[in-house]
Amino acid sequence: MKILFCTSFFAQTHNGAGQFANTVFRINELFPAHELHILSEDLDQKQARCHLITIDYPRWLQGFGMLLRSFSYYRAAQALHQTHQFDLIFFNHAFTGIWSALRFSKPTKVVGFLHDDNLLAQNLQQFSFSKKWFIRATYRQVEKWAMRYLDANFVNTKYLRQAVQAVYSINPKKLHQTYVPIDVKSISFQGNREIDLRQPIKVLFVKNDYLRGGLADLIVALGLLSYSFQLTVIGPFPSAHDEIQKWVAAQDNIQLNFLGNCTQTQVFTALQAHHLLCIPAKKEAQGVTNIEGLAAGIPVVTTQVGGIPEIMDQGKNGWLVAADAPEQLAQAIKDCLEDPTARQQKSTAGRAFVLQHFDQQK
């Protein structure tokens, strides 16, 4: 089979979409009878079967970049198809595949992946007379059309599959669920982490969208506790530093270690060097960093939203609290810090769970 995999993220593996693209690229290595090519705007070096697409729109059209990408990727995919005759064209973001789904003729199949519920959650209750709201409302409709016209769709959790069926009314026969996997063997397991409560406790937060990730709630929760903390923040762009520093400055027991965007290797190193991973997300379809944390053996405290409970085995692998509840979060962090036996048990269970359900090799 010849496959063209279209993805906005490839060199960057700090999110689920980028990691999934790199996992799928291993088809060439593991199944040489097949031939998979990558089409991406995110290539940092020349690789066999990888094709660069350049996306460049006028500044005044940047708000419609996602929609314009669907035309650009279609044209580039069509050009490659002339010489390679792909059997399958896979879009790592279902939205981007809308124009290809409409234009590519059979027998070529066009398939998409939905990694998040960002647009799915858009509704009239959030209505406002703003350009941003109308763009997102339009994008939501396009995403719905894309998933209906594509030959098949993949989503990354059972939660997201149920949400798509309920909100977008997608034919269940066209909808498939597969978790974004990780390379478990590349992550060292350190399950027995001793914590000296008399010393600053190292807490790790990893999320590009720090507002959606609940960083403000985490800072408030840490401020409610009597311990000293060193809070390491990975993911947000440097422009967010001053705002986050102001939040931290309102608490007298937190020292901020702002690292911003980091490589996958740096994230793995941080998972080994900290006492606790806490991303109290307000919304999350899967949450790859939580999976990586479980693989590393770091205690994980997070929220019971979206697909996170699936990752956490309904709380057997860590501590789950409601979103937007700093008091509950503070209590869960306290329980985690003061119970080494529970930490050990949940860490061991988490590593086993990841090996069973999220191992890239499987």
C-alpha positions as semicolon CSV with decimal commas, in nm:
position;residue;x (nm);y (nm);z (nm)
1;M;0,000;0,000;0,000
2;K;0,118;0,354;-0,078
3;I;0,026;0,615;0,182
4;L;0,065;0,994;0,194
5;F;0,052;1,126;0,550
6;C;-0,022;1,501;0,566
7;T;0,067;1,670;0,893
8;S;0,129;2,024;1,019
9;F;0,361;1,882;1,289
10;F;0,648;1,644;1,228
11;A;0,984;1,784;1,342
12;Q;0,807;1,922;1,650
13;T;0,708;1,631;1,872
14;H;0,594;1,834;2,174
15;N;0,227;1,754;2,105
16;G;0,022;1,445;2,032
17;A;-0,014;1,516;1,660
18;G;0,363;1,543;1,609
19;Q;0,430;1,228;1,808
20;F;0,162;1,038;1,618
21;A;0,314;1,145;1,284
22;N;0,656;1,014;1,386
23;T;0,507;0,687;1,507
24;V;0,322;0,634;1,180
25;F;0,637;0,712;0,980
26;R;0,787;0,394;1,127
27;I;0,563;0,195;0,892
28;N;0,851;0,221;0,643
29;E;1,085;0,058;0,894
30;L;0,854;-0,203;1,042
31;F;0,648;-0,296;0,735
32;P;0,870;-0,257;0,426
33;A;0,600;-0,398;0,200
34;H;0,423;-0,064;0,243
35;E;0,546;0,282;0,140
36;L;0,457;0,586;0,347
37;H;0,545;0,945;0,254
38;I;0,520;1,254;0,478
39;L;0,388;1,587;0,350
40;S;0,449;1,859;0,609
41;E;0,531;2,227;0,662
42;D;0,737;2,119;0,966
43;L;1,054;1,951;0,837
44;D;1,393;2,054;0,974
45;Q;1,605;1,829;0,755
46;K;1,590;1,634;0,432
47;Q;1,466;1,280;0,479
48;A;1,372;1,012;0,231
49;R;0,998;1,009;0,158
50;C;0,947;1,346;0,332
51;H;0,814;1,638;0,128
52;L;0,811;2,001;0,242
53;I;0,510;2,223;0,184
54;T;0,550;2,599;0,234
55;I;0,256;2,779;0,390
56;D;0,269;3,157;0,350
57;Y;-0,042;3,375;0,367
58;P;-0,085;3,753;0,394
59;R;-0,100;3,873;0,753
60;W;-0,463;3,979;0,722
61;L;-0,561;3,620;0,633
62;Q;-0,381;3,454;0,925
63;G;-0,711;3,404;1,111
64;F;-0,824;3,175;0,831
65;G;-0,496;2,983;0,813
66;M;-0,650;2,646;0,903
67;L;-0,903;2,674;0,622
68;L;-0,646;2,793;0,367
69;R;-0,421;2,501;0,460
70;S;-0,681;2,257;0,328
71;F;-0,638;2,402;-0,023
72;S;-0,257;2,412;-0,002
73;Y;-0,229;2,055;0,121
74;Y;-0,474;1,939;-0,146
75;R;-0,269;2,095;-0,426
76;A;0,057;1,953;-0,291
77;A;-0,097;1,609;-0,234
78;Q;-0,243;1,611;-0,583
79;A;0,099;1,690;-0,735
80;L;0,266;1,405;-0,543
81;H;-0,019;1,173;-0,634
82;Q;0,058;1,218;-1,004
83;T;0,391;1,038;-0,963
84;H;0,324;0,805;-0,670
85;Q;-0,041;0,703;-0,713
86;F;-0,121;0,677;-0,342
87;D;-0,385;0,430;-0,224
88;L;-0,448;0,628;0,093
89;I;-0,412;0,995;0,187
90;F;-0,416;1,048;0,563
91;F;-0,461;1,389;0,726
92;N;-0,326;1,422;1,079
93;H;-0,589;1,689;1,132
94;A;-0,927;1,591;0,987
95;F;-1,013;1,958;0,930
96;T;-0,725;2,001;0,682
97;G;-0,855;1,711;0,476
98;I;-1,189;1,872;0,385
99;W;-1,095;1,984;0,033
100;S;-0,909;1,660;-0,046
101;A;-1,209;1,459;0,074
102;L;-1,426;1,646;-0,176
103;R;-1,182;1,647;-0,468
104;F;-0,983;1,323;-0,472
105;S;-1,141;1,062;-0,695
106;K;-1,175;0,696;-0,608
107;P;-1,019;0,448;-0,558
108;T;-0,791;0,675;-0,349
109;K;-0,918;0,686;0,008
110;V;-0,892;1,002;0,218
111;V;-0,879;0,957;0,596
112;G;-0,848;1,199;0,889
113;F;-0,753;1,209;1,257
114;L;-0,913;1,428;1,524
115;H;-0,678;1,485;1,819
116;D;-0,878;1,729;2,030
117;D;-1,221;1,869;2,114
118;N;-1,125;2,236;2,071
119;L;-1,386;2,302;1,800
120;L;-1,626;2,032;1,908
121;A;-1,685;2,217;2,236
122;Q;-1,778;2,544;2,060
123;N;-2,147;2,619;2,117
124;L;-2,404;2,901;2,127
125;Q;-2,368;2,937;2,503
126;Q;-2,020;3,082;2,436
127;F;-2,157;3,328;2,178
128;S;-2,000;3,670;2,153
129;F;-1,989;3,941;1,886
130;S;-1,622;3,881;1,810
131;K;-1,419;3,781;1,507
132;K;-1,264;3,496;1,704
133;W;-1,604;3,344;1,790
134;F;-1,732;3,357;1,432
135;I;-1,410;3,206;1,295
136;R;-1,425;2,921;1,546
137;A;-1,795;2,865;1,474
138;T;-1,714;2,842;1,102
139;Y;-1,423;2,609;1,169
140;R;-1,647;2,387;1,381
141;Q;-1,888;2,346;1,088
142;V;-1,601;2,275;0,847
143;E;-1,460;2,013;1,086
144;K;-1,803;1,849;1,100
145;W;-1,829;1,844;0,719
146;A;-1,475;1,709;0,688
147;M;-1,546;1,417;0,918
148;R;-1,864;1,338;0,727
149;Y;-1,701;1,348;0,382
150;L;-1,379;1,166;0,472
151;D;-1,380;0,792;0,398
152;A;-1,283;0,719;0,760
153;N;-1,192;0,906;1,078
154;F;-0,971;0,827;1,375
155;V;-0,997;0,979;1,724
156;N;-0,760;0,932;2,016
157;T;-0,987;0,833;2,306
158;K;-1,319;0,664;2,377
159;Y;-1,435;0,995;2,521
160;L;-1,367;1,177;2,193
161;R;-1,531;0,904;1,988
162;Q;-1,851;0,932;2,191
163;A;-1,842;1,314;2,173
164;V;-1,797;1,314;1,794
165;Q;-2,084;1,073;1,744
166;A;-2,311;1,273;1,972
167;V;-2,229;1,624;1,844
168;Y;-2,132;1,570;1,480
169;S;-2,358;1,267;1,415
170;I;-2,084;1,081;1,228
171;N;-2,163;0,735;1,092
172;P;-2,011;0,504;1,359
173;K;-1,881;0,273;1,085
174;K;-1,655;0,556;0,967
175;L;-1,522;0,630;1,315
176;H;-1,230;0,446;1,476
177;Q;-1,046;0,498;1,804
178;T;-0,674;0,458;1,864
179;Y;-0,464;0,617;2,138
180;V;-0,160;0,822;2,042
181;P;0,121;0,587;2,153
182;I;0,461;0,665;2,301
183;D;0,801;0,497;2,288
184;V;0,784;0,357;2,640
185;K;1,128;0,196;2,627
186;S;1,290;0,536;2,571
187;I;1,158;0,659;2,908
188;S;1,341;0,539;3,221
189;F;1,115;0,426;3,505
190;Q;1,178;0,578;3,848
191;G;0,887;0,467;4,061
192;N;1,019;0,507;4,415
193;R;1,072;0,883;4,453
194;E;1,153;0,993;4,804
195;I;1,023;1,338;4,890
196;D;1,167;1,543;5,175
197;L;0,879;1,771;5,273
198;R;1,124;2,003;5,451
199;Q;1,286;2,090;5,118
200;P;1,133;2,265;4,813
201;I;0,913;2,018;4,628
202;K;0,973;2,012;4,253
203;V;0,644;2,028;4,062
204;L;0,634;1,997;3,682
205;F;0,373;2,150;3,448
206;V;0,391;2,074;3,073
207;K;0,139;2,230;2,836
208;N;0,163;2,479;2,547
209;D;-0,183;2,619;2,616
210;Y;-0,124;2,699;2,982
211;L;-0,471;2,852;3,025
212;R;-0,644;2,536;2,900
213;G;-0,395;2,337;3,105
214;G;-0,511;2,501;3,428
215;L;-0,177;2,653;3,531
216;A;-0,347;2,935;3,724
217;D;-0,541;2,677;3,930
218;L;-0,221;2,486;4,002
219;I;-0,048;2,800;4,130
220;V;-0,343;2,884;4,357
221;A;-0,353;2,524;4,484
222;L;0,019;2,522;4,567
223;G;-0,029;2,854;4,748
224;L;-0,288;2,693;4,975
225;L;-0,035;2,439;5,104
226;S;0,225;2,485;5,377
227;Y;0,517;2,343;5,178
228;S;0,773;2,523;4,962
229;F;0,761;2,452;4,588
230;Q;0,976;2,493;4,282
231;L;0,735;2,506;3,989
232;T;0,884;2,424;3,649
233;V;0,671;2,536;3,353
234;I;0,735;2,384;3,010
235;G;0,540;2,462;2,695
236;P;0,420;2,825;2,690
237;F;0,590;3,074;2,462
238;P;0,830;3,329;2,621
239;S;0,565;3,601;2,586
240;A;0,365;3,427;2,860
241;H;0,644;3,452;3,118
242;D;0,548;3,788;3,272
243;E;0,184;3,689;3,321
244;I;0,278;3,358;3,483
245;Q;0,538;3,531;3,702
246;K;0,266;3,766;3,834
247;W;0,052;3,467;3,930
248;V;0,345;3,310;4,114
249;A;0,437;3,638;4,284
250;A;0,096;3,638;4,455
251;Q;0,208;3,327;4,648
252;D;0,496;3,335;4,895
253;N;0,587;2,963;4,881
254;I;0,652;2,913;4,507
255;Q;0,968;2,969;4,303
256;L;0,913;2,976;3,926
257;N;1,142;2,792;3,685
258;F;1,011;2,894;3,341
259;L;1,161;2,688;3,057
260;G;0,912;2,764;2,777
261;N;0,924;2,548;2,464
262;C;1,143;2,242;2,510
263;T;1,245;1,939;2,310
264;Q;1,106;1,592;2,380
265;T;1,440;1,495;2,534
266;Q;1,424;1,792;2,772
267;V;1,072;1,693;2,878
268;F;1,185;1,336;2,948
269;T;1,477;1,470;3,154
270;A;1,239;1,692;3,353
271;L;1,011;1,395;3,424
272;Q;1,306;1,225;3,593
273;A;1,417;1,531;3,788
274;H;1,086;1,632;3,952
275;H;0,877;1,498;4,238
276;L;0,530;1,556;4,092
277;L;0,363;1,609;3,753
278;C;0,049;1,821;3,768
279;I;-0,149;1,947;3,468
280;P;-0,498;2,031;3,603
281;A;-0,649;2,070;3,256
282;K;-0,986;2,233;3,199
283;K;-1,027;2,035;2,875
284;E;-0,822;1,750;2,733
285;A;-0,902;1,483;2,475
286;Q;-0,611;1,255;2,570
287;G;-0,309;1,416;2,738
288;V;0,013;1,260;2,610
289;T;0,231;1,416;2,881
290;N;0,033;1,232;3,149
291;I;0,109;0,906;2,966
292;E;0,478;0,996;2,953
293;G;0,465;1,079;3,324
294;L;0,315;0,741;3,406
295;A;0,585;0,572;3,198
296;A;0,852;0,764;3,393
297;G;0,702;0,675;3,730
298;I;0,650;1,035;3,845
299;P;0,334;1,079;4,058
300;V;0,059;1,235;3,847
301;V;-0,213;1,466;3,981
302;T;-0,461;1,581;3,718
303;T;-0,829;1,643;3,643
304;Q;-1,113;1,410;3,553
305;V;-1,205;1,579;3,225
306;G;-1,230;1,448;2,868
307;G;-1,013;1,144;2,802
308;I;-0,786;1,188;3,106
309;P;-0,969;0,931;3,325
310;E;-0,901;0,669;3,053
311;I;-0,530;0,745;3,075
312;M;-0,533;0,737;3,455
313;D;-0,736;0,412;3,469
314;Q;-1,009;0,601;3,657
315;G;-0,766;0,709;3,930
316;K;-0,572;0,384;3,982
317;N;-0,263;0,539;3,822
318;G;-0,270;0,874;4,001
319;W;-0,491;1,137;4,164
320;L;-0,798;1,279;3,985
321;V;-0,989;1,593;4,086
322;A;-1,256;1,813;3,931
323;A;-1,143;2,091;3,698
324;D;-1,153;2,453;3,818
325;A;-1,129;2,339;4,181
326;P;-0,800;2,462;4,338
327;E;-0,905;2,349;4,688
328;Q;-0,962;1,990;4,569
329;L;-0,637;2,005;4,377
330;A;-0,447;2,123;4,684
331;Q;-0,589;1,837;4,890
332;A;-0,495;1,580;4,623
333;I;-0,140;1,717;4,606
334;K;-0,118;1,702;4,987
335;D;-0,245;1,342;4,988
336;C;0,009;1,248;4,723
337;L;0,302;1,409;4,902
338;E;0,219;1,260;5,242
339;D;0,151;0,902;5,129
340;P;0,466;0,732;4,990
341;T;0,293;0,392;4,980
342;A;0,017;0,522;4,752
343;R;0,276;0,695;4,534
344;Q;0,466;0,369;4,490
345;Q;0,152;0,167;4,414
346;K;0,012;0,415;4,164
347;S;0,349;0,459;3,991
348;T;0,388;0,084;3,946
349;A;0,030;0,051;3,820
350;G;0,081;0,345;3,584
351;R;0,389;0,200;3,414
352;A;0,215;-0,137;3,367
353;F;-0,095;0,036;3,227
354;V;0,110;0,236;2,977
355;L;0,294;-0,075;2,859
356;Q;-0,038;-0,251;2,806
357;H;-0,228;0,027;2,629
358;F;0,009;0,292;2,489
359;D;0,331;0,118;2,390
360;Q;0,448;0,235;2,048
361;Q;0,595;-0,108;1,973
362;K;0,248;-0,265;2,000
